[in-house]
PDB file of C-alpha atoms in Angstrom:
ATOM      1  CA  UNK A   1       0.000   0.000   0.000  1.00 83.00           C
ATOM      2  CA  UNK A   2       1.457   3.313  -1.167  1.00 93.00           C
ATOM      3  CA  UNK A   3      -0.024   6.778  -0.880  1.00 95.00           C
ATOM      4  CA  UNK A   4       1.148   9.781  -2.874  1.00 96.00           C
ATOM      5  CA  UNK A   5       0.041  13.347  -2.153  1.00 96.00           C
ATOM      6  CA  UNK A   6       0.959  16.196  -4.489  1.00 97.00           C
ATOM      7  CA  UNK A   7       1.028  19.861  -3.560  1.00 97.00           C
ATOM      8  CA  UNK A   8       2.274  23.163  -4.918  1.00 97.00           C
ATOM      9  CA  UNK A   9       0.141  23.649  -7.998  1.00 97.00           C
ATOM     10  CA  UNK A  10      -1.523  26.919  -8.848  1.00 97.00           C
ATOM     11  CA  UNK A  11      -1.753  29.834 -11.253  1.00 98.00           C
ATOM     12  CA  UNK A  12       1.451  31.438 -12.498  1.00 98.00           C
ATOM     13  CA  UNK A  13       2.290  33.926 -15.240  1.00 98.00           C
ATOM     14  CA  UNK A  14       4.398  32.944 -18.258  1.00 98.00           C
ATOM     15  CA  UNK A  15       8.066  33.065 -17.350  1.00 98.00           C
ATOM     16  CA  UNK A  16       7.302  32.375 -13.718  1.00 98.00           C
ATOM     17  CA  UNK A  17       8.355  29.516 -11.469  1.00 98.00           C
ATOM     18  CA  UNK A  18       6.589  26.897  -9.408  1.00 98.00           C
ATOM     19  CA  UNK A  19       7.722  24.069  -7.142  1.00 98.00           C
ATOM     20  CA  UNK A  20       5.693  20.875  -6.859  1.00 98.00           C
ATOM     21  CA  UNK A  21       6.071  18.378  -4.030  1.00 98.00           C
ATOM     22  CA  UNK A  22       4.973  14.763  -3.690  1.00 97.00           C
ATOM     23  CA  UNK A  23       5.001  13.043  -0.303  1.00 96.00           C
ATOM     24  CA  UNK A  24       5.053   9.252  -0.393  1.00 94.00           C
ATOM     25  CA  UNK A  25       4.061   6.962   2.458  1.00 94.00           C
ATOM     26  CA  UNK A  26       3.516   3.261   2.992  1.00 91.00           C
ATOM     27  CA  UNK A  27       5.621   0.435   1.599  1.00 84.00           C
ATOM     28  CA  UNK A  28       8.097   2.394  -0.491  1.00 82.00           C
ATOM     29  CA  UNK A  29      11.360   0.613   0.302  1.00 79.00           C
ATOM     30  CA  UNK A  30      13.466  -0.835  -2.461  1.00 75.00           C
ATOM     31  CA  UNK A  31      14.486   0.583  -5.804  1.00 77.00           C
ATOM     32  CA  UNK A  32      11.663   2.725  -7.108  1.00 89.00           C
ATOM     33  CA  UNK A  33      11.191   4.965 -10.070  1.00 94.00           C
ATOM     34  CA  UNK A  34       9.550   8.196  -9.018  1.00 95.00           C
ATOM     35  CA  UNK A  35       8.391  10.759 -11.482  1.00 97.00           C
ATOM     36  CA  UNK A  36       6.034  13.430 -12.667  1.00 98.00           C
ATOM     37  CA  UNK A  37       3.498  13.114 -15.459  1.00 98.00           C
ATOM     38  CA  UNK A  38       1.048  15.624 -16.844  1.00 98.00           C
ATOM     39  CA  UNK A  39      -2.255  15.451 -18.668  1.00 97.00           C
ATOM     40  CA  UNK A  40      -4.507  17.929 -20.462  1.00 95.00           C
ATOM     41  CA  UNK A  41      -8.153  17.320 -21.448  1.00 89.00           C
ATOM     42  CA  UNK A  42      -8.497  14.964 -24.389  1.00 90.00           C
ATOM     43  CA  UNK A  43      -4.846  13.902 -24.303  1.00 93.00           C
ATOM     44  CA  UNK A  44      -2.944  11.002 -22.839  1.00 94.00           C
ATOM     45  CA  UNK A  45      -0.867  11.250 -19.698  1.00 95.00           C
ATOM     46  CA  UNK A  46       2.745  11.965 -20.676  1.00 97.00           C
ATOM     47  CA  UNK A  47       5.951  11.668 -18.696  1.00 97.00           C
ATOM     48  CA  UNK A  48       7.622  14.905 -17.626  1.00 98.00           C
ATOM     49  CA  UNK A  49      10.568  13.705 -15.539  1.00 98.00           C
ATOM     50  CA  UNK A  50      11.715  10.631 -13.629  1.00 97.00           C
ATOM     51  CA  UNK A  51      14.346   9.864 -11.006  1.00 96.00           C
ATOM     52  CA  UNK A  52      15.744   6.549  -9.803  1.00 94.00           C
ATOM     53  CA  UNK A  53      18.899   4.961  -8.396  1.00 88.00           C
ATOM     54  CA  UNK A  54      20.967   5.759  -5.312  1.00 84.00           C
ATOM     55  CA  UNK A  55      23.707   8.255  -4.552  1.00 83.00           C
ATOM     56  CA  UNK A  56      26.230   8.523  -7.345  1.00 87.00           C
ATOM     57  CA  UNK A  57      24.062   6.191  -9.412  1.00 91.00           C
ATOM     58  CA  UNK A  58      21.074   8.541  -9.361  1.00 93.00           C
ATOM     59  CA  UNK A  59      19.622   8.860 -12.825  1.00 95.00           C
ATOM     60  CA  UNK A  60      17.259  11.540 -14.058  1.00 97.00           C
ATOM     61  CA  UNK A  61      15.371  11.828 -17.293  1.00 98.00           C
ATOM     62  CA  UNK A  62      13.333  14.648 -18.792  1.00 98.00           C
ATOM     63  CA  UNK A  63      10.922  15.142 -21.624  1.00 98.00           C
ATOM     64  CA  UNK A  64      12.481  17.208 -24.394  1.00 98.00           C
ATOM     65  CA  UNK A  65       9.851  19.895 -23.925  1.00 97.00           C
ATOM     66  CA  UNK A  66      10.947  20.635 -20.346  1.00 98.00           C
ATOM     67  CA  UNK A  67      14.677  19.915 -20.495  1.00 97.00           C
ATOM     68  CA  UNK A  68      16.666  22.856 -19.162  1.00 97.00           C
ATOM     69  CA  UNK A  69      13.612  24.377 -17.463  1.00 98.00           C
ATOM     70  CA  UNK A  70      12.493  21.705 -14.984  1.00 98.00           C
ATOM     71  CA  UNK A  71      14.524  19.909 -12.314  1.00 98.00           C
ATOM     72  CA  UNK A  72      13.428  16.735 -10.525  1.00 98.00           C
ATOM     73  CA  UNK A  73      14.905  15.843  -7.134  1.00 96.00           C
ATOM     74  CA  UNK A  74      14.346  13.754  -3.982  1.00 94.00           C
ATOM     75  CA  UNK A  75      14.952  14.225  -0.291  1.00 90.00           C
ATOM     76  CA  UNK A  76      17.532  12.071   1.510  1.00 85.00           C
ATOM     77  CA  UNK A  77      14.924   9.605   2.770  1.00 85.00           C
ATOM     78  CA  UNK A  78      13.673   9.239  -0.803  1.00 85.00           C
ATOM     79  CA  UNK A  79      10.067   9.610   0.318  1.00 89.00           C
ATOM     80  CA  UNK A  80       9.500  13.010  -1.249  1.00 94.00           C
ATOM     81  CA  UNK A  81      10.002  14.012  -4.854  1.00 96.00           C
ATOM     82  CA  UNK A  82      10.088  17.594  -6.092  1.00 98.00           C
ATOM     83  CA  UNK A  83       9.660  19.241  -9.452  1.00 98.00           C
ATOM     84  CA  UNK A  84      11.154  22.710  -9.755  1.00 98.00           C
ATOM     85  CA  UNK A  85       9.656  24.427 -12.774  1.00 98.00           C
ATOM     86  CA  UNK A  86      11.142  27.608 -14.221  1.00 98.00           C
ATOM     87  CA  UNK A  87      10.442  29.779 -17.258  1.00 98.00           C
ATOM     88  CA  UNK A  88       6.950  28.346 -17.440  1.00 98.00           C
ATOM     89  CA  UNK A  89       5.024  28.497 -20.695  1.00 97.00           C
ATOM     90  CA  UNK A  90       1.278  28.304 -21.425  1.00 97.00           C
ATOM     91  CA  UNK A  91       1.836  24.848 -22.946  1.00 96.00           C
ATOM     92  CA  UNK A  92       2.943  23.657 -19.507  1.00 97.00           C
ATOM     93  CA  UNK A  93      -0.645  24.025 -18.299  1.00 97.00           C
ATOM     94  CA  UNK A  94      -1.882  20.608 -17.178  1.00 98.00           C
ATOM     95  CA  UNK A  95      -2.773  18.434 -14.240  1.00 98.00           C
ATOM     96  CA  UNK A  96       0.503  17.132 -12.853  1.00 98.00           C
ATOM     97  CA  UNK A  97       0.588  13.660 -11.311  1.00 98.00           C
ATOM     98  CA  UNK A  98       3.211  12.104  -9.081  1.00 97.00           C
ATOM     99  CA  UNK A  99       4.040   8.443  -9.675  1.00 96.00           C
ATOM    100  CA  UNK A 100       5.970   5.648  -8.006  1.00 95.00           C
ATOM    101  CA  UNK A 101       6.763   2.492  -9.920  1.00 94.00           C
ATOM    102  CA  UNK A 102       8.087  -0.847  -8.665  1.00 89.00           C
ATOM    103  CA  UNK A 103       8.336  -3.304 -11.501  1.00 85.00           C
ATOM    104  CA  UNK A 104       4.847  -3.942 -12.839  1.00 89.00           C
ATOM    105  CA  UNK A 105       3.119  -1.988 -10.051  1.00 92.00           C
ATOM    106  CA  UNK A 106       2.445   1.724 -10.412  1.00 94.00           C
ATOM    107  CA  UNK A 107       0.987   4.152  -7.885  1.00 96.00           C
ATOM    108  CA  UNK A 108      -0.443   7.587  -8.589  1.00 97.00           C
ATOM    109  CA  UNK A 109      -1.329  10.696  -6.672  1.00 97.00           C
ATOM    110  CA  UNK A 110      -4.549  12.635  -7.113  1.00 97.00           C
ATOM    111  CA  UNK A 111      -2.955  15.318  -9.270  1.00 97.00           C
ATOM    112  CA  UNK A 112      -2.399  19.035  -8.861  1.00 97.00           C
ATOM    113  CA  UNK A 113      -3.436  21.697 -11.367  1.00 98.00           C
ATOM    114  CA  UNK A 114      -0.799  23.958 -12.891  1.00 98.00           C
ATOM    115  CA  UNK A 115      -2.093  26.862 -14.970  1.00 98.00           C
ATOM    116  CA  UNK A 116       0.277  29.180 -16.828  1.00 98.00           C
ATOM    117  CA  UNK A 117      -1.570  32.250 -18.055  1.00 97.00           C
ATOM    118  CA  UNK A 118      -1.361  36.018 -18.069  1.00 93.00           C
TER     119      UNK A 118
END
């Protein structure tokens, strides 16, 4: 049983910044892939960024559309994942979901709305 709770979404102007947080609880030990996905109405849920591994073996990946603008990170206990978003664009508007994956099993948060508009 894993619970994920996102926070930090809201309304921001183009060029602004926002920091999303995802707190994980439950059975989260082991090697997990944590990440952020986003979805807009009528479209599929797409990956934004993922993070996995330990210490010097930590590996991050980013969608091309956010590379250089977004940064994914974890706390030391690896039970919280962050998404620092900078230079936001209107196309970044979406519901952002936190995920945790262990092999075939995936867990999802409830989502947090990010709206980029002037």
